Coordinates of C-alpha atoms in Angstrom, one line a residue:
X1 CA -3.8 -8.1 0.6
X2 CA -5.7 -11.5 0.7
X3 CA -3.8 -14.0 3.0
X4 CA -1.6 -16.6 0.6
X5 CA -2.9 -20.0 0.1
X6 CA -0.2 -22.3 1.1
X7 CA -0.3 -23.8 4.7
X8 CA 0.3 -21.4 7.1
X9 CA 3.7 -21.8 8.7
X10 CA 3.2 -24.0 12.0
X11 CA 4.2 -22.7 15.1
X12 CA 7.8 -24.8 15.9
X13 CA 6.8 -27.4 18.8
X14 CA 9.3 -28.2 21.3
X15 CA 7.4 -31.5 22.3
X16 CA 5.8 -34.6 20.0
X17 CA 2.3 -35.2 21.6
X18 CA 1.7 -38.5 20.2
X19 CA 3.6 -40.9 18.2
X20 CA 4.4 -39.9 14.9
X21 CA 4.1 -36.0 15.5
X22 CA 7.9 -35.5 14.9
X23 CA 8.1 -36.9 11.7
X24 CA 4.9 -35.3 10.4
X25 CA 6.6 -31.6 12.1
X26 CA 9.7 -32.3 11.0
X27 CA 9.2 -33.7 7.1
X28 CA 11.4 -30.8 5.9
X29 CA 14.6 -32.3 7.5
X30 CA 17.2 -34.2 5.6
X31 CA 16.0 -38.0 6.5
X32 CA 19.4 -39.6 5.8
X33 CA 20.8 -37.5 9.0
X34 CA 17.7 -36.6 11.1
X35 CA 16.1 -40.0 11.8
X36 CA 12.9 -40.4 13.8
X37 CA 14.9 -41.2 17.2
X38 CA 17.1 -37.8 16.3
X39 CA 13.9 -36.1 16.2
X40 CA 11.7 -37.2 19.1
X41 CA 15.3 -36.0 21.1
X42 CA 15.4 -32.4 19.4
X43 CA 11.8 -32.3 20.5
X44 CA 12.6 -33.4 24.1
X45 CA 15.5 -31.4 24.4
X46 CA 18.6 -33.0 24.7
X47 CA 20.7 -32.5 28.2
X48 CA 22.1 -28.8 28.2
X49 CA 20.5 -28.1 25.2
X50 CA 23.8 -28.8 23.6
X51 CA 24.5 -31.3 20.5
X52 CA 27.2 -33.5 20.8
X53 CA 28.8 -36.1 17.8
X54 CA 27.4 -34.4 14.3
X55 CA 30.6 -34.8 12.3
X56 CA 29.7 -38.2 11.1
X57 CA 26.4 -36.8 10.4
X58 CA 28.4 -34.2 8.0
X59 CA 30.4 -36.8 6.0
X60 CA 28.1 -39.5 5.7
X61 CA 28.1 -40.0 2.1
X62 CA 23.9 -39.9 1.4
X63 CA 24.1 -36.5 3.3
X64 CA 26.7 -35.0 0.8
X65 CA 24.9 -36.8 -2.0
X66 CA 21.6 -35.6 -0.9
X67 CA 23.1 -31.8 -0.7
X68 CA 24.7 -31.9 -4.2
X69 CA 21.5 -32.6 -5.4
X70 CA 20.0 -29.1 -3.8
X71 CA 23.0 -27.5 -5.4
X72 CA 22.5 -29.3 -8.5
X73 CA 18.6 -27.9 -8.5
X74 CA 20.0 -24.3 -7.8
X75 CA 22.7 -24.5 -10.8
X76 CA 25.0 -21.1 -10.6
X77 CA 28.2 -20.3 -11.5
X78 CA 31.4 -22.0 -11.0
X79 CA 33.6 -21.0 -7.9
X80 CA 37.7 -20.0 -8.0
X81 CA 38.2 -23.6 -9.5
X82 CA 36.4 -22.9 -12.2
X83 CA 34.3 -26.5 -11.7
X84 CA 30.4 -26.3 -13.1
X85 CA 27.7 -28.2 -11.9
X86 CA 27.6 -30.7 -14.8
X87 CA 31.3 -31.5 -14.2
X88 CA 31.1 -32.3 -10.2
X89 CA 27.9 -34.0 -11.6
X90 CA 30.2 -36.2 -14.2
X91 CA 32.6 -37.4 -11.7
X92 CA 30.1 -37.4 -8.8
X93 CA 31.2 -40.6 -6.9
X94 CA 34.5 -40.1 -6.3
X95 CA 34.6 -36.3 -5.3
X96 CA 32.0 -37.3 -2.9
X97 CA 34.0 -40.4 -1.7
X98 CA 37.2 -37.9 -1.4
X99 CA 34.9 -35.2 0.2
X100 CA 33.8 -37.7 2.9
X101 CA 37.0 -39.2 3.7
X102 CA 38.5 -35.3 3.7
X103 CA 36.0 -34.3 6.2
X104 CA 36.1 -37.7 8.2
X105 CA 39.9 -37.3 8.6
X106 CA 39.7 -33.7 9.3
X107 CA 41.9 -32.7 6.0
X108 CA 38.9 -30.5 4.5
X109 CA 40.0 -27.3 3.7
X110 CA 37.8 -24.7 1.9
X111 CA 39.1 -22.9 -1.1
X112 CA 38.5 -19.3 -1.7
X113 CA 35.2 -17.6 -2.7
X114 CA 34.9 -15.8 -5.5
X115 CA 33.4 -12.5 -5.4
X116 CA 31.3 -10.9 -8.0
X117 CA 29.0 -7.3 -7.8
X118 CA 25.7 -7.2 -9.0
X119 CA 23.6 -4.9 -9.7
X120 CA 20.9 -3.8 -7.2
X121 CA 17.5 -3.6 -8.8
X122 CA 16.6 0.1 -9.7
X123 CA 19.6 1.4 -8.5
X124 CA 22.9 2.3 -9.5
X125 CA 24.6 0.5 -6.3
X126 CA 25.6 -2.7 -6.8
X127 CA 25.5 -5.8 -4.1
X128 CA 28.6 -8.4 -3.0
X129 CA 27.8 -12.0 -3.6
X130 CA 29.9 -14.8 -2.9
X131 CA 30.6 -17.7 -4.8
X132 CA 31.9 -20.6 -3.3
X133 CA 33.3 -23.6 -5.4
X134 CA 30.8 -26.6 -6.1
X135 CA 32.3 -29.0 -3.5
X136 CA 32.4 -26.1 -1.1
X137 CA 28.7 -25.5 -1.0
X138 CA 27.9 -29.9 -1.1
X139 CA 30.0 -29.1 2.6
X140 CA 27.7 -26.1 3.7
X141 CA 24.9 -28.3 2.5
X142 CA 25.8 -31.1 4.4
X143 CA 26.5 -29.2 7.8
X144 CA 23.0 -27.4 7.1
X145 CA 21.4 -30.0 7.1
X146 CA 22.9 -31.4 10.6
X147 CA 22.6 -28.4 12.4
X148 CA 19.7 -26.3 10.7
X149 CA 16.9 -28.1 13.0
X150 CA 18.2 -27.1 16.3
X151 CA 18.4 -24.1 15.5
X152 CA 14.9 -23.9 14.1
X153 CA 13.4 -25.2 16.8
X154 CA 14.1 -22.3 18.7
X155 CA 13.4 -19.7 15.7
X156 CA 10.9 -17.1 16.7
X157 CA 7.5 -17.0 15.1
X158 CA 7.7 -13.2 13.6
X159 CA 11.2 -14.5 12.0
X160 CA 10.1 -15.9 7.9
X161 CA 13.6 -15.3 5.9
X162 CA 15.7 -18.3 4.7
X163 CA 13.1 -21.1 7.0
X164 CA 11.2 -24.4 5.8
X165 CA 7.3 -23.6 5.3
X166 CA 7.6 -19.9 4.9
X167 CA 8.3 -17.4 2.7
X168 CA 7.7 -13.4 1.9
X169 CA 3.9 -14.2 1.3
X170 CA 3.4 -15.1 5.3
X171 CA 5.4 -12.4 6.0
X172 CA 3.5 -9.5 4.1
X173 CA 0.4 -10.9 5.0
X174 CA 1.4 -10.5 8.5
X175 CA 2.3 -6.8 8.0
X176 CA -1.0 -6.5 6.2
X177 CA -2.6 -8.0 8.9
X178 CA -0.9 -5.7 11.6
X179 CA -1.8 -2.3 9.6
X180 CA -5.3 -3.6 9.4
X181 CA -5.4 -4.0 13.2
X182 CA -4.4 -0.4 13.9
X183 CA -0.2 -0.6 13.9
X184 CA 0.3 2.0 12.0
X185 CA 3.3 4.0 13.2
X186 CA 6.1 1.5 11.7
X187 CA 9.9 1.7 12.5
X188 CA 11.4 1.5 8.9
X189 CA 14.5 -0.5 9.9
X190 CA 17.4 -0.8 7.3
X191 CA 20.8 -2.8 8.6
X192 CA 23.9 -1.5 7.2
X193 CA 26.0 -3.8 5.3
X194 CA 24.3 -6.5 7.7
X195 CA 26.1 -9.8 6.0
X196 CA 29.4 -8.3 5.3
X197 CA 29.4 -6.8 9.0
X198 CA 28.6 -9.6 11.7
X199 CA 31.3 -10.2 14.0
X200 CA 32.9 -14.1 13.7
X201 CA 33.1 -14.3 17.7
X202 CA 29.8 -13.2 18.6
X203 CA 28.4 -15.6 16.0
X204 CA 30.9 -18.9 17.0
X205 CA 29.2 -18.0 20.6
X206 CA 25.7 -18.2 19.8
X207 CA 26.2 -21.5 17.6
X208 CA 28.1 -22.7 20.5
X209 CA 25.5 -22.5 22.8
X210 CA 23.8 -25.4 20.6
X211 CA 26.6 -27.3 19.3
X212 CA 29.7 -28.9 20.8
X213 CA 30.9 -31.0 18.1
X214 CA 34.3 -29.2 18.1
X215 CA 34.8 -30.8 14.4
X216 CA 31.7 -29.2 12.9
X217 CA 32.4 -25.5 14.6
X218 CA 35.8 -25.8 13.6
X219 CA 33.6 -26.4 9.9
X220 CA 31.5 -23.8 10.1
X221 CA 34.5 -21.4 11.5
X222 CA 36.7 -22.2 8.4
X223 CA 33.8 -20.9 6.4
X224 CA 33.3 -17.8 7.8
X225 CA 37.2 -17.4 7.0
X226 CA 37.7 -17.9 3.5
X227 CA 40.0 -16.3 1.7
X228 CA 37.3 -13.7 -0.7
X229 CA 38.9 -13.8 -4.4
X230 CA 37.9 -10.6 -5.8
X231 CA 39.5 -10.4 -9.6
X232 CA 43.3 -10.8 -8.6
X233 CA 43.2 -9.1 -5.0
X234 CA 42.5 -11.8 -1.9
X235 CA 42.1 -11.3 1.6
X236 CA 40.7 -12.8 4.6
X237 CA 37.5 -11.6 6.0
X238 CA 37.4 -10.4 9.7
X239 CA 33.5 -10.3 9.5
X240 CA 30.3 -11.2 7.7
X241 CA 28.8 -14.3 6.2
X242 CA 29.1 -14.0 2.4
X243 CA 25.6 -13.7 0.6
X244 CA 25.5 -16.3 -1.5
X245 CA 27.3 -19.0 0.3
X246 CA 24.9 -22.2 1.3
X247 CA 25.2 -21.7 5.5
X248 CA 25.2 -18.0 5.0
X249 CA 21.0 -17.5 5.6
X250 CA 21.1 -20.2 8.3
X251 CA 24.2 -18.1 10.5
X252 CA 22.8 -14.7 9.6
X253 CA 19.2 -15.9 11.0
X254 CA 20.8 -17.2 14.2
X255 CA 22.3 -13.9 14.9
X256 CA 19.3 -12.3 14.9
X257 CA 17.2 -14.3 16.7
X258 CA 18.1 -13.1 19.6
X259 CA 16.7 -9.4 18.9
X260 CA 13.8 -11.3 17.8
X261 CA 12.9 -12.7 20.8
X262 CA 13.9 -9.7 22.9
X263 CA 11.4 -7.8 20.8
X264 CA 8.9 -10.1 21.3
X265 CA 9.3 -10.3 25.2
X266 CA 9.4 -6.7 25.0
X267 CA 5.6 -6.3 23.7
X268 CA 6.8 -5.0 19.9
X269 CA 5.3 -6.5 17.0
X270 CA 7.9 -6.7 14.5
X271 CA 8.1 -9.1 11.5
X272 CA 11.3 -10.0 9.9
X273 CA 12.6 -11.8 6.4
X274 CA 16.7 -12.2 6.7
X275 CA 17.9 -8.8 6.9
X276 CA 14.4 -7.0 6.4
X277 CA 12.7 -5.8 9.1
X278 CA 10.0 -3.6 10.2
X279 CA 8.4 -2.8 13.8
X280 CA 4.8 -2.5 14.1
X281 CA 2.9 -0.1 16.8
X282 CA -0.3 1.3 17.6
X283 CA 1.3 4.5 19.2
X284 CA 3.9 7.2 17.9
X285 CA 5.1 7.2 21.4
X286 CA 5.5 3.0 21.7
X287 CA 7.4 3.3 18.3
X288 CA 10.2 6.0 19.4
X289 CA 10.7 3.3 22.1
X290 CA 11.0 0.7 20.2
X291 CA 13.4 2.7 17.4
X292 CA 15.5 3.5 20.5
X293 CA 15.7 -0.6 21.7
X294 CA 16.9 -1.8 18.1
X295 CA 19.3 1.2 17.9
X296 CA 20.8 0.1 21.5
X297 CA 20.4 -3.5 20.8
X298 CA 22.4 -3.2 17.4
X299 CA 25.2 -1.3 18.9
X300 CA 25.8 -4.2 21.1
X301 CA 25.2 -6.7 18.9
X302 CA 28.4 -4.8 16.6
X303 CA 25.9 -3.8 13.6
X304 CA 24.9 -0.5 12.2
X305 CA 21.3 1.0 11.5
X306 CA 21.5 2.4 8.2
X307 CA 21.4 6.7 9.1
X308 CA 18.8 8.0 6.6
X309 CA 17.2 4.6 5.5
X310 CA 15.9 3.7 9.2
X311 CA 13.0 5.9 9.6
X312 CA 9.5 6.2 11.8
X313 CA 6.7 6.4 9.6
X314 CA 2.9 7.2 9.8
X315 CA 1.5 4.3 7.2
X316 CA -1.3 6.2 6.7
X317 CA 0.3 9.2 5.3
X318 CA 3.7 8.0 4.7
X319 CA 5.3 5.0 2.6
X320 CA 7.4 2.2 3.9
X321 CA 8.7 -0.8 1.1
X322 CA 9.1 -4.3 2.4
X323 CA 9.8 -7.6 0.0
X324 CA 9.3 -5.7 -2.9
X325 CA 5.7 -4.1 -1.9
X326 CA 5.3 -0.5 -1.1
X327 CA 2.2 -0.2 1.7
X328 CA 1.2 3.5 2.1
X329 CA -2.4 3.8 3.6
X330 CA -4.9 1.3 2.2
X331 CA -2.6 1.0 -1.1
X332 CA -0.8 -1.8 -2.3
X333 CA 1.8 -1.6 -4.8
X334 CA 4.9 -2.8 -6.2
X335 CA 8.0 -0.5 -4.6
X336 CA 9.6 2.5 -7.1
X337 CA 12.7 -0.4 -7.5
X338 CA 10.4 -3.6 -8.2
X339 CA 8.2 -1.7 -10.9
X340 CA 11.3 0.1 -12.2
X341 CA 12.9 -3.6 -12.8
X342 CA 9.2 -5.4 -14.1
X343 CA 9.7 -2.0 -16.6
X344 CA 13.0 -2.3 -17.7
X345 CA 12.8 -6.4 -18.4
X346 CA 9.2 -6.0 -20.7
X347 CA 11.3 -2.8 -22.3
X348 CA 14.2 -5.4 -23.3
X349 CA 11.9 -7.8 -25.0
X350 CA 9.6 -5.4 -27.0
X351 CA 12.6 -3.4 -28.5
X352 CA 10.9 -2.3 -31.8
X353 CA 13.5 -3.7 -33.7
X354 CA 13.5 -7.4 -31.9
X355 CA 12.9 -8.9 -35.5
X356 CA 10.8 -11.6 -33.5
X357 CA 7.2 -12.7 -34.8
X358 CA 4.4 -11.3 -32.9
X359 CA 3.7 -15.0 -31.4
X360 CA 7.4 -15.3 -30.0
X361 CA 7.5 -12.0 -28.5
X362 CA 3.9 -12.6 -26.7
X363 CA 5.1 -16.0 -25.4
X364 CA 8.6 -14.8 -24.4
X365 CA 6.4 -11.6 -22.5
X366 CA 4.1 -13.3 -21.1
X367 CA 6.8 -15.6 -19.5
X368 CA 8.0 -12.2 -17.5
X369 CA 4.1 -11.5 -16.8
X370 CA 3.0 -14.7 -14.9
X371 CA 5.8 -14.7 -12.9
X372 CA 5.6 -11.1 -12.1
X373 CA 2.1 -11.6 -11.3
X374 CA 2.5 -14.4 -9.1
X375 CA 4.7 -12.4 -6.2
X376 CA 2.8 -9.0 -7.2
X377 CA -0.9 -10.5 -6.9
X378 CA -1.7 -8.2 -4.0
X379 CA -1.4 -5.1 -5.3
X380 CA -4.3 -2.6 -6.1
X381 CA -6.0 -3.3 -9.1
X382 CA -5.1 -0.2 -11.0
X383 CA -1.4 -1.4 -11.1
X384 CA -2.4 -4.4 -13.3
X385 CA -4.8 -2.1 -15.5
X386 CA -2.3 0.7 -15.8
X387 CA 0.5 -1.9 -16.8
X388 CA -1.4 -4.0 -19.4
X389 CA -1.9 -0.6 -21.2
X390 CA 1.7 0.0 -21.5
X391 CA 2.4 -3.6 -22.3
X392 CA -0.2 -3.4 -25.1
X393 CA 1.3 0.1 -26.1
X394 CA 4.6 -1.4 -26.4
X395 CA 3.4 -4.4 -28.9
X396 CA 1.6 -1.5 -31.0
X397 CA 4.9 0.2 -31.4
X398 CA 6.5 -3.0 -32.7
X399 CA 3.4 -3.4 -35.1
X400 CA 3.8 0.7 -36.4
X401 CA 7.3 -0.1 -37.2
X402 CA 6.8 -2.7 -39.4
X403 CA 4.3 -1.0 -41.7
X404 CA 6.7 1.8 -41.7
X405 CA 5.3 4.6 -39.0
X406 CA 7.4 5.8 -36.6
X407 CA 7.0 6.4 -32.7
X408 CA 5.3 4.6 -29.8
X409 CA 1.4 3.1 -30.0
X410 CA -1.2 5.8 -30.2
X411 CA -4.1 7.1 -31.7
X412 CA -5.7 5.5 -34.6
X413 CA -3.3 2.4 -32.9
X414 CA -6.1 1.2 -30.8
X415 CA -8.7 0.7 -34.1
X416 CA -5.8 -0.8 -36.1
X417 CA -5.1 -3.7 -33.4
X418 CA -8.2 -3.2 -30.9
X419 CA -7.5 -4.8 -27.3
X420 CA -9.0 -7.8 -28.5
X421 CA -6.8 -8.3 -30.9
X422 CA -4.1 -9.2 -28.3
X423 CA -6.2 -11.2 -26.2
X424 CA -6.7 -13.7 -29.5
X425 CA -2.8 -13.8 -29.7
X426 CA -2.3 -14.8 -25.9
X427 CA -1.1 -12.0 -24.2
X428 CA -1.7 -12.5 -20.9
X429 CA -4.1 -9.8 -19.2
X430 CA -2.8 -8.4 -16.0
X431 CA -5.8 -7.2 -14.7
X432 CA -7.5 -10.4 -15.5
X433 CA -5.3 -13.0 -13.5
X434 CA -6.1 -10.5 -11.0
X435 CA -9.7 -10.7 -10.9
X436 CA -9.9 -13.8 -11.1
X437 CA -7.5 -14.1 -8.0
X438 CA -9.7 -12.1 -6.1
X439 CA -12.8 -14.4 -6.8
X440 CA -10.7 -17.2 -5.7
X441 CA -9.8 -15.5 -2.5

């Protein structure tokens, strides 16, 4: 795995060595809320480490406006109100006027969050997301955006999930990088139900050790509270942040950070996106420690190590998946569940009976294939020549249909429409892209 080539995410600095550093650190923040004076005080530390006053941060109309237009970018479905994006959009002015004075008077009051299962991908279980109404995630937005840099200041460097400047590139390239250096006995870690199951107290606590704006924890409490609207049957959540709601990645990441740093004061290499996490160590023996430190940290902390799913593995005999990759030894591939999904949305489009023009269906294919290959890049190159056959096998089985033979591409197939053939009609070649990535690397 070659290492990805945006910026590397910067370490988080907790002081501005010359004028102008914290705006050029800090260019991710919101700029409406976190102005440079803000700033240069986050990077001095503020006294008792503690955040007072951010309520007027939360209403102030450019704030809400500048949220709604991240929600606006990230479109979705409407919430229990049954209000869409291009409605709030319609009558934007005065629902953030009322949404401003709501929250400035204290009258705010969320409204329930729909909940919907999806599918998980390759799997018959499905997943819990939550949908909160439109207005509801302007108000996560807006409180993200107050509260989300002092808490990232103090995010550890192993942590990549849900943060500015980094992503699940950085962080497989730093379990690449770790398995290269000789950690290969890996503690497989898998939390149970982790959004639906952290506890509301333990979480106020850890925010409050940051913020004191009794207005905005009262906020983010009334969030983690909503009624869930699940067809006609509502309750009130004792636990969890629901996945899906805007403050939901932000809460769950300050929850762990904790075990993060006590990991990394502990000596253990472990690397971490949201809820994902592996442990990386040279020795069998460090990693049975280690397994038996996030199994009593865990207990603790209220959450629950999946039984069967958390594991110790040999990488160099064994398998482990993380963010869609599967390393085992040297290999690189896509993980039984990402190639089984890649499989199943190329299958949906190359139906024989489609009725599409060969153009169409190349274009609508190769739409899937690019952005596939984007994430996927870094697997061994036998995945990208073992999939454009079966892409190309697929096409030919369109093509034997409509000169009336039956069954999938074979045989006398590959004279009729030659490899070439496809290449002259666009299809883009898998193996390729990847070549051609590898020279740039």
């Amino acid at each position: 795995m070659t290492k990805p080539n945006e910026t590397k995410p910067l370490a988080v600095p907790f002081k501005a060595r010359q004028d102008g550093d914290a705006q050029l650190r800090w260019s991710w923040t919101e700029r409406s809320v976190w102005t440079e004076r803000m700033l240069t005080a986050l990077e001095a530390g503020v006294k008792g480490n503690c955040w007072f006053s951010l309520i007027d941060k939360v209403y102030s109309e450019k704030n809400l406006r500048a949220a709604f237009a991240k929600v606006a970018d990230n479109e979705g479905a409407p919430g229990v109100d049954h209000v869409t994006v291009k409605q709030f959009e319609n009558d934007v002015d005065q629902r953030v006027d009322r949404l401003s004075e709501e929250l400035r008077t204290g009258n705010y009051r969320p409204q329930a969050i729909r909940r919907v299962n999806i599918p998980k991908p390759g799997s018959r279980e499905t997943r819990p997301l939550g949908i909160p109404t439109i207005r509801d995630r302007v108000v996560q937005g807006a409180v993200r955006h107050a509260i989300e840099p002092i808490f990232e200041r103090e995010f550890a460097e192993h942590s990549y999930g849900f943060r500015p400047r980094r992503g699940c590139k950085d962080a497989l390239y730093r379990v690449d990088l770790l398995l290269k250096e000789g950690f290969v006995y890996v503690v497989d870690v898998d939390l149970k139900s982790y959004f639906d199951t952290i506890p509301h107290d333990r979480l106020m606590s850890l925010v409050r050790e940051r913020i004191a704006d009794s207005k905005v924890l009262s906020l983010i409490e009334s969030f983690l509270k909503a009624g869930i609207m699940d067809g006609l049957r509502e309750w009130t959540p004792e636990a969890g942040a629901p996945q899906g709601a805007v403050l939901s990645p932000l809460l769950s990441n300050i929850y762990l950070n904790p075990l993060d740093h006590l990991m990394a004061q502990e000596g253990f290499e472990m690397v971490r996106y949201a809820d994902d996490l592996v442990i990386l160590c040279r020795t069998e023996e460090e990693a049975h420690r280690a397994l038996a430190r996030i199994q009593q940290w865990t207990t603790d902390a209220g959450l629950t190590l999946h039984p069967t799913k958390t594991r110790l593995v040999d990488a160099r005999t064994e398998g482990f998946d993380f963010l869609g990759y599967q390393f085992r030894g040297r290999l690189r591939l896509p993980r039984k569940k990402s190639a089984t999904k890649f499989k199943d949305t190329i299958r949906d489009k190359t139906k024989r009976t489609n009725g599409h023009s060969l153009a169409t269906t190349i274009a609508d294919v190769n739409q899937t294939l690019r952005g596939w290959f984007v994430y996927f890049q870094h697997s061994h190159w036998s995945v990208f020549r073992d999939l454009d056959s079966w892409i190309r096998m697929r096409l030919r089985s369109i093509l034997r249909k409509r000169i009336g033979l039956r069954g999938p591409g074979r045989g006398k197939d590959h004279h009729r429409w030659p490899n070439q053939f496809f290449f002259q009609h666009g299809l883009y070649n898998l193996q390729a892209a990847h070549a051609k990535a590898c020279q740039s690397s």
